[in-house]
XYZ file of N, CA, C and O in Angstrom:
560
model
N 107.652 84.177 89.560
C 106.692 84.883 90.392
C 105.287 84.592 89.883
O 104.942 84.878 88.749
N 104.484 84.034 90.735
C 103.105 83.715 90.367
C 102.221 84.940 90.540
O 102.338 85.669 91.504
N 101.333 85.154 89.577
C 100.428 86.305 89.640
C 99.033 85.900 90.096
O 98.096 86.629 89.933
N 98.918 84.717 90.679
C 97.625 84.232 91.143
C 97.376 84.769 92.547
O 98.232 84.698 93.418
N 96.198 85.327 92.757
C 95.812 85.837 94.064
C 95.176 84.687 94.833
O 94.191 84.113 94.386
N 95.745 84.323 95.991
C 95.211 83.181 96.728
C 93.865 83.483 97.373
O 93.561 84.618 97.706
N 93.076 82.453 97.516
C 91.836 82.557 98.282
C 90.667 83.177 97.560
O 90.487 84.372 97.596
N 89.863 82.377 96.921
C 88.595 82.863 96.406
C 88.560 83.196 94.941
O 89.515 83.020 94.209
N 87.414 83.717 94.560
C 87.128 84.064 93.172
C 87.551 85.504 92.932
O 87.280 86.379 93.740
N 88.217 85.735 91.823
C 88.638 87.078 91.478
C 88.780 87.167 89.958
O 89.736 86.669 89.391
N 87.797 87.780 89.304
C 87.837 87.976 87.858
C 87.664 89.457 87.583
O 86.739 90.081 88.100
N 88.566 90.021 86.770
C 88.556 91.448 86.478
C 88.336 91.662 84.984
O 88.956 90.993 84.163
N 87.438 92.588 84.648
C 87.123 92.889 83.255
C 87.042 94.403 83.077
O 86.514 95.101 83.940
N 87.570 94.882 81.948
C 87.348 96.271 81.545
C 86.402 96.217 80.358
O 86.676 95.546 79.363
N 85.279 96.903 80.479
C 84.274 96.928 79.421
C 84.324 98.297 78.768
O 84.246 99.320 79.444
N 84.464 98.314 77.439
C 84.553 99.563 76.689
C 83.225 100.279 76.568
O 82.188 99.826 77.078
N 83.248 101.391 75.867
C 82.078 102.245 75.736
C 80.919 101.565 75.020
O 79.766 101.939 75.201
N 81.198 100.581 74.196
C 80.143 99.903 73.438
C 79.783 98.544 74.034
O 79.323 97.655 73.343
N 80.000 98.394 75.346
C 79.670 97.180 76.091
C 80.415 95.932 75.627
O 79.937 94.811 75.822
N 81.584 96.096 75.031
C 82.426 94.964 74.650
C 83.601 94.885 75.609
O 84.210 95.912 75.912
N 83.922 93.684 76.094
C 85.084 93.571 76.983
C 86.371 93.860 76.203
O 86.593 93.288 75.138
N 87.177 94.766 76.725
C 88.443 95.086 76.048
C 89.637 94.525 76.814
O 90.752 94.511 76.298
N 89.394 94.052 78.029
C 90.452 93.387 78.798
C 89.782 92.452 79.797
O 88.782 92.813 80.422
N 90.346 91.266 79.943
C 89.767 90.253 80.814
C 90.886 89.447 81.446
O 91.818 89.041 80.750
N 90.805 89.216 82.755
C 91.812 88.379 83.402
C 91.191 87.674 84.611
O 90.412 88.256 85.350
N 91.523 86.396 84.754
C 91.112 85.640 85.927
C 92.298 85.652 86.887
O 93.326 85.045 86.619
N 92.150 86.361 87.982
C 93.259 86.581 88.903
C 93.403 85.496 89.952
O 94.327 85.527 90.747
N 92.498 84.534 89.970
C 92.560 83.493 90.996
C 92.988 82.143 90.433
O 92.805 81.131 91.074
N 93.560 82.131 89.250
C 94.087 80.890 88.686
C 93.166 80.245 87.675
O 92.035 80.674 87.485
N 93.665 79.199 87.024
C 92.883 78.526 85.981
C 91.633 77.854 86.551
O 91.635 77.382 87.681
N 90.580 77.848 85.745
C 89.301 77.258 86.138
C 88.776 76.384 84.999
O 89.244 76.450 83.888
N 87.742 75.625 85.327
C 87.051 74.859 84.296
C 86.412 75.833 83.311
O 86.041 76.943 83.675
N 86.261 75.400 82.078
C 85.677 76.245 81.037
C 84.283 76.727 81.416
O 83.946 77.886 81.235
N 83.468 75.842 81.985
C 82.099 76.194 82.348
C 82.076 77.268 83.439
O 81.270 78.190 83.393
N 82.980 77.192 84.407
C 83.069 78.195 85.469
C 83.485 79.535 84.898
O 82.958 80.580 85.283
N 84.440 79.512 83.969
C 84.867 80.753 83.311
C 83.699 81.413 82.588
O 83.512 82.623 82.683
N 82.923 80.632 81.857
C 81.769 81.171 81.141
C 80.738 81.748 82.104
O 80.133 82.781 81.834
N 80.536 81.079 83.240
C 79.589 81.570 84.232
C 80.044 82.928 84.768
O 79.242 83.855 84.871
N 81.321 83.071 85.062
C 81.847 84.348 85.564
C 81.693 85.448 84.517
O 81.293 86.576 84.843
N 81.979 85.129 83.259
C 81.803 86.118 82.191
C 80.341 86.517 82.069
O 80.023 87.696 81.896
N 79.448 85.547 82.171
C 78.012 85.815 82.075
C 77.549 86.722 83.216
O 76.807 87.685 82.996
N 77.964 86.425 84.435
C 77.580 87.231 85.608
C 78.075 88.662 85.443
O 77.338 89.624 85.693
N 79.322 88.817 84.998
C 79.873 90.162 84.817
C 79.122 90.920 83.723
O 78.793 92.090 83.888
N 78.852 90.261 82.609
C 78.150 90.928 81.513
C 76.713 91.283 81.915
O 76.213 92.349 81.581
N 76.064 90.385 82.657
C 74.691 90.636 83.095
C 74.616 91.803 84.085
O 73.576 92.457 84.198
N 75.706 92.089 84.774
C 75.699 93.171 85.758
C 75.831 94.550 85.117
O 75.696 95.561 85.814
N 76.060 94.622 83.812
C 76.220 95.924 83.156
C 74.984 96.812 83.300
O 75.114 98.032 83.423
N 73.794 96.228 83.295
C 72.577 97.028 83.493
C 72.569 97.654 84.882
O 72.208 98.821 85.048
N 72.972 96.879 85.891
C 73.032 97.411 87.259
C 74.090 98.508 87.361
O 73.897 99.494 88.080
N 75.182 98.348 86.643
C 76.233 99.379 86.634
C 75.690 100.661 86.009
O 75.896 101.756 86.550
N 74.981 100.539 84.897
C 74.413 101.718 84.236
C 73.427 102.446 85.148
O 73.422 103.673 85.210
N 72.601 101.695 85.872
C 71.656 102.322 86.803
C 72.393 103.034 87.932
O 72.065 104.175 88.270
N 73.383 102.364 88.513
C 74.132 102.945 89.630
C 74.949 104.156 89.183
O 75.134 105.106 89.934
N 75.404 104.123 87.952
C 76.233 105.200 87.402
C 75.466 106.523 87.381
O 76.015 107.570 87.680
N 74.188 106.474 87.062
C 73.404 107.698 86.958
C 72.878 108.180 88.308
O 72.469 109.324 88.446
N 72.909 107.318 89.300
C 72.418 107.727 90.621
C 73.542 108.077 91.594
O 73.292 108.365 92.746
N 74.776 108.059 91.108
C 75.919 108.356 91.974
C 76.867 109.320 91.273
O 77.008 109.287 90.052
N 77.523 110.154 92.056
C 78.522 111.070 91.495
C 79.927 110.495 91.621
O 80.877 111.074 91.122
N 80.045 109.375 92.290
C 81.335 108.729 92.517
C 81.730 107.867 91.320
O 80.874 107.329 90.625
N 83.031 107.714 91.115
C 83.516 106.803 90.085
C 83.447 105.363 90.579
O 83.144 104.447 89.828
N 83.746 105.174 91.869
C 83.702 103.845 92.480
C 82.267 103.573 92.936
O 81.758 104.235 93.828
N 81.614 102.603 92.301
C 80.203 102.345 92.562
C 79.960 101.259 93.606
O 78.819 100.920 93.876
N 81.012 100.703 94.162
C 80.929 99.628 95.156
C 80.236 98.400 94.561
O 80.248 98.204 93.362
N 79.617 97.585 95.398
C 78.973 96.359 94.922
C 77.647 96.710 94.242
O 76.745 97.245 94.872
N 77.542 96.429 92.960
C 76.350 96.789 92.194
C 75.454 95.593 91.903
O 74.296 95.757 91.551
N 75.998 94.383 92.043
C 75.221 93.188 91.720
C 75.755 92.026 92.547
O 76.877 92.068 93.052
N 74.930 90.993 92.636
C 75.305 89.818 93.415
C 74.738 88.578 92.744
O 73.613 88.593 92.239
N 75.531 87.508 92.751
C 75.076 86.226 92.214
C 75.548 85.151 93.187
O 76.755 84.975 93.374
N 74.612 84.460 93.824
C 74.916 83.497 94.884
C 75.805 84.173 95.922
O 75.419 85.147 96.517
N 77.016 83.682 96.122
C 77.914 84.288 97.107
C 78.974 85.181 96.450
O 79.972 85.521 97.082
N 78.760 85.556 95.202
C 79.721 86.382 94.465
C 79.183 87.803 94.320
O 77.999 88.002 94.097
N 80.085 88.771 94.423
C 79.722 90.180 94.296
C 80.379 90.769 93.063
O 81.499 90.388 92.705
N 79.704 91.709 92.419
C 80.282 92.464 91.308
C 80.455 93.899 91.794
O 79.478 94.558 92.145
N 81.698 94.349 91.829
C 82.007 95.722 92.216
C 82.429 96.465 90.957
O 83.144 95.911 90.126
N 81.989 97.711 90.821
C 82.215 98.458 89.579
C 82.886 99.798 89.838
O 82.770 100.382 90.909
N 83.543 100.260 88.784
C 84.207 101.563 88.767
C 84.025 102.092 87.352
O 84.243 101.364 86.389
N 83.612 103.339 87.221
C 83.383 103.925 85.897
C 84.392 105.047 85.685
O 84.508 105.945 86.516
N 85.117 104.986 84.586
C 86.092 106.032 84.288
C 85.380 107.248 83.711
O 84.249 107.132 83.216
N 86.022 108.414 83.729
C 85.410 109.598 83.106
C 85.118 109.397 81.615
O 84.222 110.012 81.069
N 85.848 108.492 80.955
C 85.618 108.201 79.543
C 84.546 107.152 79.318
O 84.327 106.688 78.207
N 83.863 106.722 80.388
C 82.751 105.779 80.333
C 83.149 104.318 80.153
O 82.308 103.502 79.795
N 84.395 103.978 80.386
C 84.774 102.570 80.438
C 84.400 102.068 81.822
O 84.407 102.822 82.792
N 84.025 100.797 81.920
C 83.640 100.226 83.204
C 84.628 99.157 83.622
O 84.957 98.278 82.823
N 85.101 99.250 84.845
C 85.944 98.219 85.443
C 85.026 97.377 86.318
O 84.331 97.905 87.186
N 85.014 96.071 86.113
C 84.176 95.170 86.893
C 85.049 94.114 87.562
O 85.926 93.537 86.913
N 84.807 93.877 88.824
C 85.535 92.858 89.567
C 84.534 91.912 90.202
O 83.667 92.337 90.980
N 84.632 90.637 89.838
C 83.803 89.592 90.435
C 84.617 88.982 91.574
O 85.731 88.509 91.354
N 84.063 89.014 92.783
C 84.816 88.529 93.944
C 83.854 87.925 94.966
O 82.644 88.041 94.836
N 84.437 87.319 95.981
C 83.612 86.675 96.998
C 83.678 87.393 98.344
O 83.589 86.769 99.387
N 83.814 88.710 98.302
C 83.749 89.490 99.527
C 85.059 90.122 99.954
O 85.439 90.022 101.115
N 85.747 90.771 99.066
C 86.998 91.467 99.396
C 86.684 92.816 100.046
O 85.594 93.343 99.927
N 87.698 93.407 100.668
C 87.565 94.712 101.310
C 87.271 95.794 100.278
O 87.939 95.882 99.249
N 86.284 96.641 100.566
C 85.905 97.695 99.631
C 87.025 98.714 99.441
O 87.233 99.212 98.335
N 87.768 99.005 100.503
C 88.883 99.954 100.390
C 89.992 99.400 99.505
O 90.582 100.126 98.703
N 90.270 98.114 99.640
C 91.300 97.482 98.806
C 90.879 97.488 97.339
O 91.691 97.765 96.448
N 89.607 97.218 97.080
C 89.102 97.204 95.705
C 89.161 98.605 95.108
O 89.578 98.782 93.964
N 88.785 99.610 95.885
C 88.846 100.997 95.399
C 90.277 101.382 95.059
O 90.536 101.993 94.018
N 91.225 101.007 95.902
C 92.639 101.273 95.624
C 93.114 100.557 94.375
O 93.847 101.121 93.554
N 92.680 99.307 94.207
C 93.036 98.529 93.018
C 92.498 99.212 91.764
O 93.223 99.405 90.780
N 91.228 99.620 91.782
C 90.625 100.289 90.629
C 91.357 101.595 90.298
O 91.581 101.903 89.127
N 91.721 102.350 91.313
C 92.416 103.621 91.093
C 93.771 103.396 90.430
O 94.138 104.111 89.490
N 94.496 102.390 90.901
C 95.805 102.074 90.306
C 95.653 101.563 88.873
O 96.428 101.928 87.990
N 94.659 100.727 88.641
C 94.433 100.205 87.288
C 94.006 101.322 86.346
O 94.386 101.322 85.173
N 93.272 102.306 86.856
C 92.867 103.422 86.003
C 94.092 104.169 85.477
O 94.116 104.588 84.322
N 95.124 104.329 86.304
C 96.350 104.983 85.840
C 96.993 104.190 84.711
O 97.441 104.772 83.716
N 97.038 102.875 84.865
C 97.596 102.024 83.804
C 96.737 102.119 82.541
O 97.255 102.188 81.418
N 95.423 102.118 82.732
C 94.476 102.201 81.615
C 94.654 103.523 80.860
O 94.639 103.553 79.627
N 94.841 104.602 81.593
C 95.043 105.910 80.948
C 96.294 105.920 80.079
O 96.300 106.512 79.002
N 97.339 105.266 80.544
C 98.576 105.185 79.744
C 98.320 104.463 78.422
O 98.849 104.857 77.389
N 97.504 103.419 78.472
C 97.155 102.686 77.245
C 96.326 103.594 76.326
O 96.554 103.667 75.122
N 95.357 104.302 76.899
C 94.472 105.162 76.104
C 95.212 106.357 75.497
O 94.790 106.881 74.464
N 96.296 106.785 76.107
C 97.073 107.906 75.570
C 97.919 107.511 74.362
O 98.441 108.373 73.667
N 98.025 106.222 74.109
C 98.754 105.736 72.938
C 97.948 106.109 71.687
O 96.793 105.705 71.544
N 98.535 106.874 70.762
C 97.775 107.305 69.581
C 97.375 106.154 68.649
O 96.491 106.314 67.821
N 97.991 104.996 68.814
C 97.667 103.859 67.950
C 96.611 102.940 68.577
O 96.262 101.919 68.015
N 96.105 103.315 69.734
C 95.097 102.505 70.423
C 93.782 103.271 70.471
O 93.756 104.435 70.838
N 92.686 102.625 70.105
C 91.376 103.279 70.191
C 90.643 102.785 71.436
O 90.985 101.747 72.010
N 89.623 103.497 71.845
C 88.916 103.210 73.100
C 88.234 101.845 73.111
O 87.993 101.287 74.177
N 87.918 101.285 71.957
C 87.211 100.004 71.922
C 88.070 98.853 71.405
O 87.555 97.779 71.094
N 89.375 99.068 71.321
C 90.300 98.019 70.899
C 90.698 97.191 72.114
O 90.934 97.738 73.182
N 90.771 95.866 71.939
C 91.198 94.995 73.054
C 92.598 95.376 73.514
O 93.462 95.670 72.707
N 92.794 95.337 74.823
C 94.111 95.610 75.399
C 94.863 94.291 75.446
O 94.485 93.366 76.170
N 95.924 94.200 74.656
C 96.692 92.952 74.589
C 98.142 93.153 75.031
O 98.985 92.308 74.775
N 98.408 94.242 75.697
C 99.757 94.566 76.153
C 100.172 93.647 77.303
O 99.513 93.586 78.337
N 101.294 92.938 77.118
C 101.799 92.054 78.168
C 102.236 92.835 79.408
O 101.938 92.412 80.527
N 102.911 93.988 79.251
C 103.259 94.761 80.459
C 102.021 95.215 81.242
O 102.030 95.188 82.476
N 100.959 95.606 80.545
C 99.706 95.999 81.208
C 99.158 94.816 81.998
O 98.801 94.946 83.179
N 99.118 93.661 81.365
C 98.604 92.449 81.994
C 99.421 92.097 83.244
O 98.861 91.806 84.296
N 100.739 92.145 83.127
C 101.606 91.822 84.260
C 101.409 92.806 85.411
O 101.366 92.415 86.575
N 101.258 94.094 85.094
C 101.079 95.103 86.142
C 99.727 94.951 86.832
O 99.630 95.126 88.047
N 98.684 94.624 86.078
C 97.361 94.405 86.683
C 97.423 93.211 87.633
O 96.919 93.272 88.762
N 98.057 92.141 87.203
C 98.179 90.953 88.057
C 98.998 91.257 89.307
O 98.662 90.799 90.407
N 100.078 92.031 89.152
C 100.903 92.400 90.303
C 100.110 93.258 91.289
O 100.162 93.058 92.496
N 99.345 94.225 90.758
C 98.515 95.076 91.619
C 97.469 94.251 92.369
O 97.232 94.470 93.559
N 96.855 93.309 91.684
C 95.836 92.461 92.319
C 96.462 91.634 93.446
O 95.886 91.529 94.536
N 97.622 91.093 93.182
C 98.289 90.279 94.203
C 98.656 91.139 95.414
O 98.481 90.730 96.557
N 99.152 92.340 95.151
C 99.583 93.233 96.228
C 98.397 93.809 97.012
O 98.421 93.878 98.230
N 97.337 94.211 96.313
C 96.255 94.931 96.969
C 95.060 94.072 97.371
O 94.326 94.421 98.283
N 94.849 92.974 96.675
C 93.669 92.150 96.941
C 94.019 90.790 97.537
O 93.132 90.059 97.944
N 95.297 90.449 97.492
C 95.738 89.122 97.941
C 95.818 88.916 99.407
O 95.590 89.612 100.279
């Protein structure tokens, strides 16, 4: 079973409380190294826009907070201040909100583990597989 979401750019990152990525996955398949770095740069650069939008909204789902060429960065902020960022080329906002909500449940399960801290990288294979499955089902 392939976990690649067909059609377009799709990179998902969870950024911890100290602005360090704790989980990263490219959901649209392998890319050139330079393209991967560009996507990481765009996502990291959008953190300022996420912080601004976070204080001006009461919602957890912040919608599209930044744009680079034809790519959009959509954000979601958890109550614990972790940020979910999705770089995409124009997916449905309702589908993205549903994806973020489902991933938040998975994220909470990881955070409830007493051996995991909020700023530790998430390296769980089951978590990774479930995120990829959710992306394929909801964003594909």
